[in-house]
Coordinates of C-alpha atoms in Angstrom, one line a residue:
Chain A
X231 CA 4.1 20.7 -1.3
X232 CA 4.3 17.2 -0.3
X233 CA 1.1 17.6 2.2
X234 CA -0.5 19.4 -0.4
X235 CA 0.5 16.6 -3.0
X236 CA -1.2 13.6 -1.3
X237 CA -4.3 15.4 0.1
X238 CA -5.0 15.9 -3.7
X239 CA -4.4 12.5 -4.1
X240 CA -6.7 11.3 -1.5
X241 CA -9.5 13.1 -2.2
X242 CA -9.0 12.7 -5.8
X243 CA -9.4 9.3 -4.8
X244 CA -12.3 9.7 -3.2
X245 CA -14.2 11.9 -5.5
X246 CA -13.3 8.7 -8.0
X247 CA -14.6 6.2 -5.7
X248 CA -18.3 7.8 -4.8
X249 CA -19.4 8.4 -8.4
X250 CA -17.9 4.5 -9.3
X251 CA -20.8 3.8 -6.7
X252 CA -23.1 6.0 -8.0
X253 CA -22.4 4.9 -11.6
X254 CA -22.8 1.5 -11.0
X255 CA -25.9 1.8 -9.0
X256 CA -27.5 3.9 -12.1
X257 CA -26.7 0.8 -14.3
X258 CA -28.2 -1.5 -12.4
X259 CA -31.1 0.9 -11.7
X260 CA -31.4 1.6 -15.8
X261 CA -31.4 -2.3 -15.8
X262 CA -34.5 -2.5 -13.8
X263 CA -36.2 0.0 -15.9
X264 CA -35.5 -1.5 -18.8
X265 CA -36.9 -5.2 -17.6
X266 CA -39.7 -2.9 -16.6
X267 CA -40.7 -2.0 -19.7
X268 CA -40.2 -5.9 -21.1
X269 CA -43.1 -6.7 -18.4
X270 CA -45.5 -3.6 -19.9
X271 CA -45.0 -5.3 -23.2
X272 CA -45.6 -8.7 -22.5
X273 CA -48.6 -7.4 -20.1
X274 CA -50.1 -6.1 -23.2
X275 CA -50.5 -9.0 -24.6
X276 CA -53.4 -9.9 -22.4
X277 CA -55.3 -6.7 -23.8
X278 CA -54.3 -7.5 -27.4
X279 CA -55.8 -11.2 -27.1
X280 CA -58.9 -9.9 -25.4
X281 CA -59.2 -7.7 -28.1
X282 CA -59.1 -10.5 -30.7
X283 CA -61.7 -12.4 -28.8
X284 CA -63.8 -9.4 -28.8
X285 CA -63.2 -8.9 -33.1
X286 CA -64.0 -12.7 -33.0
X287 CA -67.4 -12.5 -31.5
X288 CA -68.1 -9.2 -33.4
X289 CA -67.3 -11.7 -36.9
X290 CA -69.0 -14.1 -35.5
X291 CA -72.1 -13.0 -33.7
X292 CA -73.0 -9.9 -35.4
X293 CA -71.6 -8.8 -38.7
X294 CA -69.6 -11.5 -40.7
X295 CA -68.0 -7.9 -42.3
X296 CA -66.2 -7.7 -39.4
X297 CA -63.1 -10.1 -40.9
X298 CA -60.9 -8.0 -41.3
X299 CA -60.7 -6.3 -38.3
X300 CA -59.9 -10.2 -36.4
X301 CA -56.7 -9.7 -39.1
X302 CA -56.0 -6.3 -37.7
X303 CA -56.3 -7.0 -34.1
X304 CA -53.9 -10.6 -34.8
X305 CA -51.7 -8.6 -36.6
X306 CA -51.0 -6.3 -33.7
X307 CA -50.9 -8.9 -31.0
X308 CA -48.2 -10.9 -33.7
X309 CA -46.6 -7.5 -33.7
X310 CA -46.1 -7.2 -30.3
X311 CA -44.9 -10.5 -29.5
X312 CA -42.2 -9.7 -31.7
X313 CA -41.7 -6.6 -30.0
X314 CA -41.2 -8.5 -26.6
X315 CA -38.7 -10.7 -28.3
X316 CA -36.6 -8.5 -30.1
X317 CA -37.0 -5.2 -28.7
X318 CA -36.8 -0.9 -30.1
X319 CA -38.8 1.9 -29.3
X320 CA -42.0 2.4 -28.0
X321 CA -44.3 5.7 -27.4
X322 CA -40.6 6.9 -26.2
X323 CA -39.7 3.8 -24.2
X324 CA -36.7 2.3 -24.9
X325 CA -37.2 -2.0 -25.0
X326 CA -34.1 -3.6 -24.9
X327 CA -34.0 -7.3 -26.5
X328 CA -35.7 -10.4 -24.3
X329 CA -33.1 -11.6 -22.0
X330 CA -31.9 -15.3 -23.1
X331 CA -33.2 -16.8 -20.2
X332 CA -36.6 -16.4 -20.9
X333 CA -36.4 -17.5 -24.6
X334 CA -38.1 -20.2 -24.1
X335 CA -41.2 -18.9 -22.2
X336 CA -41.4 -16.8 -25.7
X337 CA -41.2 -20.0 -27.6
X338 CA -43.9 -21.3 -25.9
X339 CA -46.2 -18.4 -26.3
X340 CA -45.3 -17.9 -30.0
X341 CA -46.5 -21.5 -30.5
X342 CA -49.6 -21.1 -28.9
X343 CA -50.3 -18.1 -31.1
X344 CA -49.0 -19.7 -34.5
X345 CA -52.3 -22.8 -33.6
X346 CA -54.3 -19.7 -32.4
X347 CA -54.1 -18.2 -35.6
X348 CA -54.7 -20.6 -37.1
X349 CA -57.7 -22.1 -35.5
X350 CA -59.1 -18.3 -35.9
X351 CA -58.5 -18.7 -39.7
X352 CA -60.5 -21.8 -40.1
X353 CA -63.4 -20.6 -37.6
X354 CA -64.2 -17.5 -39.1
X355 CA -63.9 -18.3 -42.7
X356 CA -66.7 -21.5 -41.7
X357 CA -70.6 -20.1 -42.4
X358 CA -71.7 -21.9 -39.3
X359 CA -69.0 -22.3 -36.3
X360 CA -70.0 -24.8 -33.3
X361 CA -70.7 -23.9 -30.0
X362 CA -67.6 -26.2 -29.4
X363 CA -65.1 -24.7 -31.7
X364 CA -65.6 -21.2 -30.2
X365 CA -65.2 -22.6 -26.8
X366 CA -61.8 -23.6 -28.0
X367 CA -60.7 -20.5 -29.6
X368 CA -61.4 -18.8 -26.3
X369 CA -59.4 -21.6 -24.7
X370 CA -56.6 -21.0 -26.6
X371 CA -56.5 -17.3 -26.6
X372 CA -56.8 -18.1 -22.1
X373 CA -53.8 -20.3 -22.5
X374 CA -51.7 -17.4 -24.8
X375 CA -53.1 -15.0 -21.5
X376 CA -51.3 -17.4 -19.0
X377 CA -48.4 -17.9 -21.0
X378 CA -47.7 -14.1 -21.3
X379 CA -48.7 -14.3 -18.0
X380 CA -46.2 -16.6 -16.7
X381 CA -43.1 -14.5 -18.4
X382 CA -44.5 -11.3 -16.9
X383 CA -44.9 -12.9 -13.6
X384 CA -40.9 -14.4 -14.7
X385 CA -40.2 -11.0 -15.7
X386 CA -41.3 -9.6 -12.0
X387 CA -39.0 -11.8 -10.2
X388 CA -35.8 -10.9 -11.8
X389 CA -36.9 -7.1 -11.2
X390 CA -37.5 -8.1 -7.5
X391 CA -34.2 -10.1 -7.6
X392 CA -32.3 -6.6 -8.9
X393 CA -34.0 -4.3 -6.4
X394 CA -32.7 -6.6 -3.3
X395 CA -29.5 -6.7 -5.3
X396 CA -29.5 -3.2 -5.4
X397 CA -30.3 -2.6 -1.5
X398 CA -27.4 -5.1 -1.1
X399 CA -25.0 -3.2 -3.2
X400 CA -26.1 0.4 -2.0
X401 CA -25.3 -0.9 1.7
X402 CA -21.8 -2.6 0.8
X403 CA -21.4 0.8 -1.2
X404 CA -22.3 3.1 1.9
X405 CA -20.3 0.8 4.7
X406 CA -17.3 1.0 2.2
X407 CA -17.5 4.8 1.4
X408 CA -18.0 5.0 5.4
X409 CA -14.7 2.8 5.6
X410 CA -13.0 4.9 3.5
X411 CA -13.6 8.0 4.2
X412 CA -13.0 7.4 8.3
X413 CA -9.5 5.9 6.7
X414 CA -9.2 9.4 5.0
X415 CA -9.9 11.3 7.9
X416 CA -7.3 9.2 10.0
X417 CA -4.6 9.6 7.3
X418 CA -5.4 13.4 6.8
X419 CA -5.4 14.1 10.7
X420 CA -1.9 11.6 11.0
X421 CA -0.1 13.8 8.2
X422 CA -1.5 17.5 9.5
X423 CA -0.2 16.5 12.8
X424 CA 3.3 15.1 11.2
X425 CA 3.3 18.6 9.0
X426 CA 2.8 20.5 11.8
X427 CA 5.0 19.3 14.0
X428 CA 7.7 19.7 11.0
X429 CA 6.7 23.1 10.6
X430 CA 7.1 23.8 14.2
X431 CA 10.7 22.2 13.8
X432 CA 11.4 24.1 11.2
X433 CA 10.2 27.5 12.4
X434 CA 12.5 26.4 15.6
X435 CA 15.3 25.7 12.9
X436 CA 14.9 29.3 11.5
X437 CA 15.0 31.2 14.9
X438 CA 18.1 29.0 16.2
X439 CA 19.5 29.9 12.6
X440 CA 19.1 33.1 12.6
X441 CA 20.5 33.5 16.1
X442 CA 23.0 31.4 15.2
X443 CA 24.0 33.3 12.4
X444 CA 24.5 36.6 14.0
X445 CA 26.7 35.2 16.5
X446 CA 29.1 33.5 14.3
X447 CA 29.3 36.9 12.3
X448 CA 29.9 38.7 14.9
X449 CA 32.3 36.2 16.4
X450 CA 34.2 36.5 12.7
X451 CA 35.7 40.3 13.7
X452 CA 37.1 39.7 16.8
X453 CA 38.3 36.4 15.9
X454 CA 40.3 38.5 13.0
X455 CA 41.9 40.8 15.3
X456 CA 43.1 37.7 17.2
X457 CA 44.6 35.6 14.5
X458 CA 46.2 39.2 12.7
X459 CA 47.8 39.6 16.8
X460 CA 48.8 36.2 16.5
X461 CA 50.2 35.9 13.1
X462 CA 52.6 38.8 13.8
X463 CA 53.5 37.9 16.8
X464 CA 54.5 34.6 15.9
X465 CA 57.0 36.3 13.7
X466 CA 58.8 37.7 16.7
X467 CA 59.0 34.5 19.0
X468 CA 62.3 33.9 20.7
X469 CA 61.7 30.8 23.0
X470 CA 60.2 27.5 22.8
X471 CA 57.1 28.5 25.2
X472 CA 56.2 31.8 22.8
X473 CA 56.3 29.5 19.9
X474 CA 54.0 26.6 21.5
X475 CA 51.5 28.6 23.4
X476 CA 51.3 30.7 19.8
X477 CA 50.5 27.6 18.1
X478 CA 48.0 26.6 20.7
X479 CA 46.0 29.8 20.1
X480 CA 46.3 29.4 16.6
X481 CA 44.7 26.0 16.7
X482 CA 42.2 27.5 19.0
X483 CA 41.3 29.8 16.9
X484 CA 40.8 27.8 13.7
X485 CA 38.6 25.6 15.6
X486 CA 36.2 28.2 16.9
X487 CA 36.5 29.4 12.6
X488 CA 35.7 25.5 12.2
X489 CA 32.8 25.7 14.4
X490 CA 31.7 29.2 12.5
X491 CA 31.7 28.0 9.6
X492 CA 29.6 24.8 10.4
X493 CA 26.8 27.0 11.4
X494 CA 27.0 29.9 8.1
X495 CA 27.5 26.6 5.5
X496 CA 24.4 24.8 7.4
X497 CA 22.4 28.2 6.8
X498 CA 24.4 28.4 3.1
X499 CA 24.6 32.0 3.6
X500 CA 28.6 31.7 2.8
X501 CA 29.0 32.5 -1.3
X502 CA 31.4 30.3 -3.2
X503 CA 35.2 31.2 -4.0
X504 CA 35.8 28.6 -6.7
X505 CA 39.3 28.2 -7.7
X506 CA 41.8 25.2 -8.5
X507 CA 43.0 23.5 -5.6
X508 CA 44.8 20.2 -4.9
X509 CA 43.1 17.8 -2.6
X510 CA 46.0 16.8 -1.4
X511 CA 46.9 20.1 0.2
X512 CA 43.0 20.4 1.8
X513 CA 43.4 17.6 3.4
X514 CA 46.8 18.6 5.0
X515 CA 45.4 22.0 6.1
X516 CA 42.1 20.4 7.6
X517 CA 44.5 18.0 10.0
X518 CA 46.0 21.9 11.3
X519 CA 42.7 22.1 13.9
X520 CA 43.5 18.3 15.0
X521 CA 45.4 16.6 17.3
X522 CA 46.2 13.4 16.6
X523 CA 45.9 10.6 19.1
X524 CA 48.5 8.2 19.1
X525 CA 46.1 5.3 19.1
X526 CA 45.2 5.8 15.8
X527 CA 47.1 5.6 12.6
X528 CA 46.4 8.0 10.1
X529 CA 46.7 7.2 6.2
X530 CA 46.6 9.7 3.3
X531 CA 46.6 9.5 0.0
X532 CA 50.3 9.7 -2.0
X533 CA 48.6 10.7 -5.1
X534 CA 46.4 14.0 -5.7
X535 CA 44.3 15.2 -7.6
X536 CA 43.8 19.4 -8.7
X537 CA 40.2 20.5 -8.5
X538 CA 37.9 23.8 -9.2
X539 CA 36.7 24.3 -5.8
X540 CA 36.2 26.2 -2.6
X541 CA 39.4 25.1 -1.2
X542 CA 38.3 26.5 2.6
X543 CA 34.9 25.0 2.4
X544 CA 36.4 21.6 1.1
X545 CA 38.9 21.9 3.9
X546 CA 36.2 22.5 6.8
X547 CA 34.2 18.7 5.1
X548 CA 37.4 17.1 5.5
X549 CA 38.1 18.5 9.0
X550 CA 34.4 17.4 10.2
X551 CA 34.9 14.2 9.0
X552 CA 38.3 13.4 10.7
X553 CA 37.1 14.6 13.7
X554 CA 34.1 12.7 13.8
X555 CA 36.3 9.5 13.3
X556 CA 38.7 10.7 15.8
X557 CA 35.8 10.9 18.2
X558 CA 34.0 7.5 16.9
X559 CA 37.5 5.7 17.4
X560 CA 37.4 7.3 21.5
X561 CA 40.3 5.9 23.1
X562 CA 40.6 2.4 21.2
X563 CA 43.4 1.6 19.0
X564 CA 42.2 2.1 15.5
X565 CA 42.9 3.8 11.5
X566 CA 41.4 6.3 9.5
X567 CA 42.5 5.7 6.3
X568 CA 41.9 8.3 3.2
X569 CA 42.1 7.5 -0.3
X570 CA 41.2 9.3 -3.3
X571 CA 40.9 7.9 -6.6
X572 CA 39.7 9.2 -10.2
X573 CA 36.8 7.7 -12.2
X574 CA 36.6 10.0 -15.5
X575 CA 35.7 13.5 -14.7
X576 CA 35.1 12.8 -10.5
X577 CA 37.8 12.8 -7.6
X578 CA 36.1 10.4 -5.4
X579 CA 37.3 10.2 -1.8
X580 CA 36.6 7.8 1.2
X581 CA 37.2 8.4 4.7
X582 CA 37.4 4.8 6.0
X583 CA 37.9 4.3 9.9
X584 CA 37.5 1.6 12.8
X585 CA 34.9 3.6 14.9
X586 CA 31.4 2.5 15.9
X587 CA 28.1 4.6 15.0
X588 CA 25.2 2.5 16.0
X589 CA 22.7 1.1 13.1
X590 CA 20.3 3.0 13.9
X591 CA 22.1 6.9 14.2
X592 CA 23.9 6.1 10.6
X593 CA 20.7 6.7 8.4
X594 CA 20.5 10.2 10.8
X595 CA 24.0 11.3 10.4
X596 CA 22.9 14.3 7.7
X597 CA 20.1 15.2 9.7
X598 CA 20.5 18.7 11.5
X599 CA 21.1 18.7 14.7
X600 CA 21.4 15.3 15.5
X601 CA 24.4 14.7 17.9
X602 CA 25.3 12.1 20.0
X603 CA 28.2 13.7 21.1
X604 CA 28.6 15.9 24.3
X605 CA 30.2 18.8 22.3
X606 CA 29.5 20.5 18.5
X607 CA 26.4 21.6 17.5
X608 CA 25.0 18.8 15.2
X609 CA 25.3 21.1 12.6
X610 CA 28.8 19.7 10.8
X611 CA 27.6 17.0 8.6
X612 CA 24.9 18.2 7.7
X613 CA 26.8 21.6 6.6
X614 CA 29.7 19.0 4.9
X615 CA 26.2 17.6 3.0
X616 CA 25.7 21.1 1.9
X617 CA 28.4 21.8 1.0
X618 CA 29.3 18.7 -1.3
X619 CA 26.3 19.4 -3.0
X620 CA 26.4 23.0 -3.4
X621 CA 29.8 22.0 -5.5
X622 CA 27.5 19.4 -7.5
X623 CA 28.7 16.4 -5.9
X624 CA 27.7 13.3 -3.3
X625 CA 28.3 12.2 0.0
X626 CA 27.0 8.7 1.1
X627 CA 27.5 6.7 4.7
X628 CA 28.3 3.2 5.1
X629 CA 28.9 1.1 8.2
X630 CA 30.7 -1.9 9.0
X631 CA 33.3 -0.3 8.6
X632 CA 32.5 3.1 8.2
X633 CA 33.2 4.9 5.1
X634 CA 32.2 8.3 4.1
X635 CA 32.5 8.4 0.4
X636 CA 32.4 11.7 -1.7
X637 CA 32.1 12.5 -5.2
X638 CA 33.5 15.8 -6.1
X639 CA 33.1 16.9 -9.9
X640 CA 36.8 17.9 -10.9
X641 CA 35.8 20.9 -13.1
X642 CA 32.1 22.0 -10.8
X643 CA 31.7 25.5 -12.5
X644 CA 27.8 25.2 -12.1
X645 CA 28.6 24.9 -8.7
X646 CA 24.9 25.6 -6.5
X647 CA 26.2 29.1 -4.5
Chain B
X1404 CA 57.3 44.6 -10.4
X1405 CA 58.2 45.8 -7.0
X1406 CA 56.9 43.3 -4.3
X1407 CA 56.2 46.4 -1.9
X1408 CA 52.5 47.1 -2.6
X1409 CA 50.2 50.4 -1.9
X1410 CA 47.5 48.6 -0.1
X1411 CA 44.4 50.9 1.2
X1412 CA 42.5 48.8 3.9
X1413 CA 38.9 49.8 5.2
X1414 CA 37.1 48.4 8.3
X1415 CA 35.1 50.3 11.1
X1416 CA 36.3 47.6 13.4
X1417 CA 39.6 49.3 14.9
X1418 CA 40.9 46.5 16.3
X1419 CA 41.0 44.5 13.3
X1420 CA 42.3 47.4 11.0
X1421 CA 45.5 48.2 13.3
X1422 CA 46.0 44.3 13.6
X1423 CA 45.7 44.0 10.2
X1424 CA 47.7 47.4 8.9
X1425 CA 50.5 46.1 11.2
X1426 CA 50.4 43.0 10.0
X1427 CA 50.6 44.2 6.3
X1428 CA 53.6 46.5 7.2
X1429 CA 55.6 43.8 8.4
X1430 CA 55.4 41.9 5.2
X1431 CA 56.9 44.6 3.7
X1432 CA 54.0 46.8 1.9
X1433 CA 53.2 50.6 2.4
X1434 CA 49.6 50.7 4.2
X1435 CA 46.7 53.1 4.5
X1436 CA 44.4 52.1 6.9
X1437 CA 40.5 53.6 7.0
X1438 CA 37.4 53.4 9.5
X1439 CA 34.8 54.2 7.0
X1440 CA 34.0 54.0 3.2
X1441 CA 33.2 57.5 2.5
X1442 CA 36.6 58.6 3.2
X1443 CA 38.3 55.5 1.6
X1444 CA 37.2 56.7 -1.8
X1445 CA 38.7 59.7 -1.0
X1446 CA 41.9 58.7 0.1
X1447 CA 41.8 56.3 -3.3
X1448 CA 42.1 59.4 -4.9
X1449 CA 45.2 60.8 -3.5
X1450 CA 47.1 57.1 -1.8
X1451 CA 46.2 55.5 -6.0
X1452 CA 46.7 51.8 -3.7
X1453 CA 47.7 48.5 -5.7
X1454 CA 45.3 46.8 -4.0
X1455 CA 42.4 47.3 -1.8
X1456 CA 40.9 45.4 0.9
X1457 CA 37.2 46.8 1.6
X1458 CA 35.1 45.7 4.7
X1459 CA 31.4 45.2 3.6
X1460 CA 29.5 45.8 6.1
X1461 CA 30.2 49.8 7.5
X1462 CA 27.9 52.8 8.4
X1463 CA 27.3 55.7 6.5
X1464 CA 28.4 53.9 3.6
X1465 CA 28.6 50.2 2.5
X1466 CA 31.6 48.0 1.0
X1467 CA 29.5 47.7 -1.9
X1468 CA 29.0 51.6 -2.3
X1469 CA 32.5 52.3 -1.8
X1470 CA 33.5 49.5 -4.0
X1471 CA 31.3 51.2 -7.1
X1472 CA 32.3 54.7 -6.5
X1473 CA 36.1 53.5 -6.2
X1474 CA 35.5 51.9 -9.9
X1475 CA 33.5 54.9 -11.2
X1476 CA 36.9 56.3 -10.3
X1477 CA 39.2 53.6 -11.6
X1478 CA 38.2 50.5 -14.0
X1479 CA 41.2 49.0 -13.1
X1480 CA 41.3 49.3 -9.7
X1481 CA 41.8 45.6 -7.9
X1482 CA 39.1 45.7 -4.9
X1483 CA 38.6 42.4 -2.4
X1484 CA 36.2 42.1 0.2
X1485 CA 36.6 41.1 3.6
X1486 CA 33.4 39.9 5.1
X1487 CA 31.9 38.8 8.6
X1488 CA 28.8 38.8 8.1
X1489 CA 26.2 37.8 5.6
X1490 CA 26.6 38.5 1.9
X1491 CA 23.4 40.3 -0.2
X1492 CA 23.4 37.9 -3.3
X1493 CA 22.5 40.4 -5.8
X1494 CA 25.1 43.2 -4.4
X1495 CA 27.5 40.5 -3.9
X1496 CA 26.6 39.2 -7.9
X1497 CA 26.3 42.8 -9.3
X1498 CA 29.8 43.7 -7.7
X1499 CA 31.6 40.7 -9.3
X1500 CA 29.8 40.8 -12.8
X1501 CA 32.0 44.6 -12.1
X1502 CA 35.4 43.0 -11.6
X1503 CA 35.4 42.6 -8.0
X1504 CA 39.0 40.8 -7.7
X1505 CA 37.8 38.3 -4.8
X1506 CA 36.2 37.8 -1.4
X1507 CA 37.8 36.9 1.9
X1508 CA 36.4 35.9 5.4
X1509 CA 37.6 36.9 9.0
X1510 CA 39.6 35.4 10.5
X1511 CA 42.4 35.6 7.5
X1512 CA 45.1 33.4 6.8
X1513 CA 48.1 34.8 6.3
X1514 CA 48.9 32.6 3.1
X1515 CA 45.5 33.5 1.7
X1516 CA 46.1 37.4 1.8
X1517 CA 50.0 36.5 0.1
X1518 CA 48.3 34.7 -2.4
X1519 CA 45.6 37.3 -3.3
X1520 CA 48.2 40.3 -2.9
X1521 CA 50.4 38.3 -5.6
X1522 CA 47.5 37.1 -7.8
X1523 CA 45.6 41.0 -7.9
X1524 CA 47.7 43.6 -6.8
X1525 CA 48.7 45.7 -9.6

């Protein structure tokens, strides 16, 4: 689910990041259009003028009736240098507002249509206009050409600047979508090959399980004949030899039950037999499987506390634990100390000893089947993990020295079977 | 309360059921000892045990089987299992919401089957 989980997530990502391109590039784009249509307006302006000068020579040259057409024609080319300035629709076209930085190429050709409106006034409402002051008209009218002229031309260059703009941005766009998606591809090929060499470890995990588990059940029966043999027998010892060799296959027998049980509580196939129990008397029935060296003192707790619990579960975590101490202390002189202590509705417990794990094995203790050790399966702490959980509680590590700390909930009827 | 108990014990493993009819006989308790479940409902019938201690897994039929057609039988009867092998959740959850009196695993500790004979035995 966790693969699953962050493939979404990177292709979600993705997916995000190539329409941000594609959006951005259609604004700027839209921009362009939109200056476009400024230039067609201003552009007109050079029809509308002609125009006037052609209702102008009409007035003048031909039929003096003609007036009010010159009004007409200066009306619309008034009308659409307001259009260039301030923008709206057009025949469908959208014209946004002039952009301030050419403001004052619009002054400018606002001013020289104010005097050539004026002048235009004057002339045609004289009876007799001079060769001179028609010349001028038409000079005027040429400059109100160039200065429309000159913003279209202005107008042109910042398209041209927005299209090389674009280009620019469409290539950093394409080399970072290229980046990114080779990233991707690197990521997504680095976590299949993590997933499936986990799935491969796991599948191993199952088969090694399963084999596992058949063998310590079938283990269980003949084991029962043995200890049944044993237990009676022991009843009808009459030397010192009978009674030690008894207790020897006693012990040998709980261990291989010890080493049974790691495997079926690591595969949690095991139910739960939850009943009160005192800690204090788990503790003393885990030390039954171990022998004590005398090079190391052993301390456990005066007080106890009376739990609802798998007593025989509890008593295989507290086993695993001393013997992993036992084995971390080797043959230096050295403690485990025990202490339990009771914070509200918890029996918390630390196994504290002078052993050595190395750094770098402690954050892999839980793991299954990590073992540094010549014998056990590498199956007991990570069993003693599920089973302090499956009774709602915690186990945590810590070195220097090294303490295993549990939490055990004193009442854990929810208990996880 | 006599501390002699009827106890009826079922398991196709032979080994295991002499061991542990012999070692129920010297604690002091009158013991019936059965390979197979069919014939342990039968011999419910007639022994009326204190306590039974039912294998789970056993041909023909089950612990679980036997263990329902025992209580079909008698309500009250007081029915542990002794297991090996691996429990069937829903059997295993179906048999105790029908007041199965408790589950025990091979190898058994002599302590653990005082305790249970004294806690469920009728």
């Amino acid at each position: 689910m966790k693969f699953k989980y962050k493939i979404t997530v990177i292709v979600t990502l993705q997916i995000a990041l190539i329409i941000a391109s594609f959006l951005v590039i259609i604004h700027f784009e839209s921009q362009m259009i939109l200056t476009g249509n400024i230039v067609n307006v201003a552009g007109k302006n050079r029809i509308l003028t002609g125009q006037v000068q052609i209702e102008i020579n009409q007035v003048l040259f031909h039929d003096k009736t003609h007036e009010h057409n010159v009004s007409l024609a200066l009306e619309k080319l008034e009308d659409n240098i307001h259009f260039l300035k301030y923008g709206g629709e057009f025949s469908g076209l959208s014209i946004p507002p002039l952009p301030l930085q050419f403001t004052t190429d619009w002054n400018n050709i606002v001013k020289q249509f104010e005097k050539y409106k004026n002048d235009i006034s004057k002339l045609v409402s004289k009876e007799n206009a001079s060769s001179q002051e028609i010349k001028d008209i038409e000079e005027l009218g040429n400059n109100l050409v160039t200065l429309s002229g000159v913003l279209t031309e202005k107008l042109g260059q910042d398209i041209d600047t927005h299209s090389k703009q674009l280009i620019l941005l469409q290539i950093i766009f394409c080399i970072i979508n290229v980046i990114i998606h080779i990233l991707m591809i690197s990521f997504i090929l680095k976590m299949f090959t993590k997933y499936t060499k986990q799935k491969i470890k796991d599948e191993k995990f199952t088969t090694i399980g399963e084999f596992a588990t058949i063998i310590a059940h079938d283990m269980r029966n003949p084991l029962g004949t043995i200890r049944n043999s044993v237990t009676l027998l022991q009843k009808y010892n009459n030397s010192k030899l009978f009674d030690d060799e008894i207790h020897r296959i006693n012990r040998a027998v709980k261990r291989m039950s010890h080493q049974i049980e790691g495997v079926l509580n690591y595969i949690r196939t095991v139910p739960f037999v939850l009943e009160p129990a005192s800690i204090h008397e788990i503790l003393y029935h885990s030390l039954d499987i171990i022998i004590m060296p005398k090079n190391i003192k052993l301390s456990i707790p005066e007080n106890d506390i009376t739990i609802l619990c798998d007593s025989e579960k509890l008593e295989f975590v507290f086993a695993n634990l001393i013997l992993n101490a036992v084995q971390a202390i080797d043959n230096d002189t050295g403690y485990i100390t025990i202490k339990l202590s009771d914070k509200e509705d918890m029996a918390v417990l630390s196994f504290e000893n002078s052993g050595v794990i190395p750094k770098q094995n402690i954050s892999k203790i839980f793991e299954p089947l990590f073992t540094t050790k010549m014998q056990g399966t590498g199956l007991g702490l990570t069993s003693c993990k599920n089973i302090i959980e499956q009774h709602n509680g915690t186990i945590i590590v810590k070195d220097d020295p090294i303490t295993f700390t549990i939490h055990l909930p004193k009442n854990s009827v929810s208990c996880q079977v | 309360m006599s501390s002699v108990k009827k106890i009826l014990i079922v398991d196709d493993d032979y080994d295991f059921l002499e061991s542990l009819q012999l070692l129920l006989i010297n604690e002091g308790h009158d013991v019936l000892a059965i390979t197979n479940g069919n014939s342990a409902v039968l011999k419910y019938q007639e022994f009326n045990p204190d306590i039974v201690f039912l294998d789970v897994k056993m041909p023909v039929i089950d612990g679980y089987e036997a263990f329902l057609r025992i209580i079909k039988y008698d309500h009250n009867a007081k029915v542990v299992f002794i297991s090996s092998y691996m429990l069937d959740d829903i059997k295993y959850k179906n048999a105790k919401d029908r007041s199965l009196a408790g589950l025990i695993n091979k190898p058994i500790k002599l302590d653990i089957l005082r305790k249970i004979i004294k806690k469920h035995a009728k």
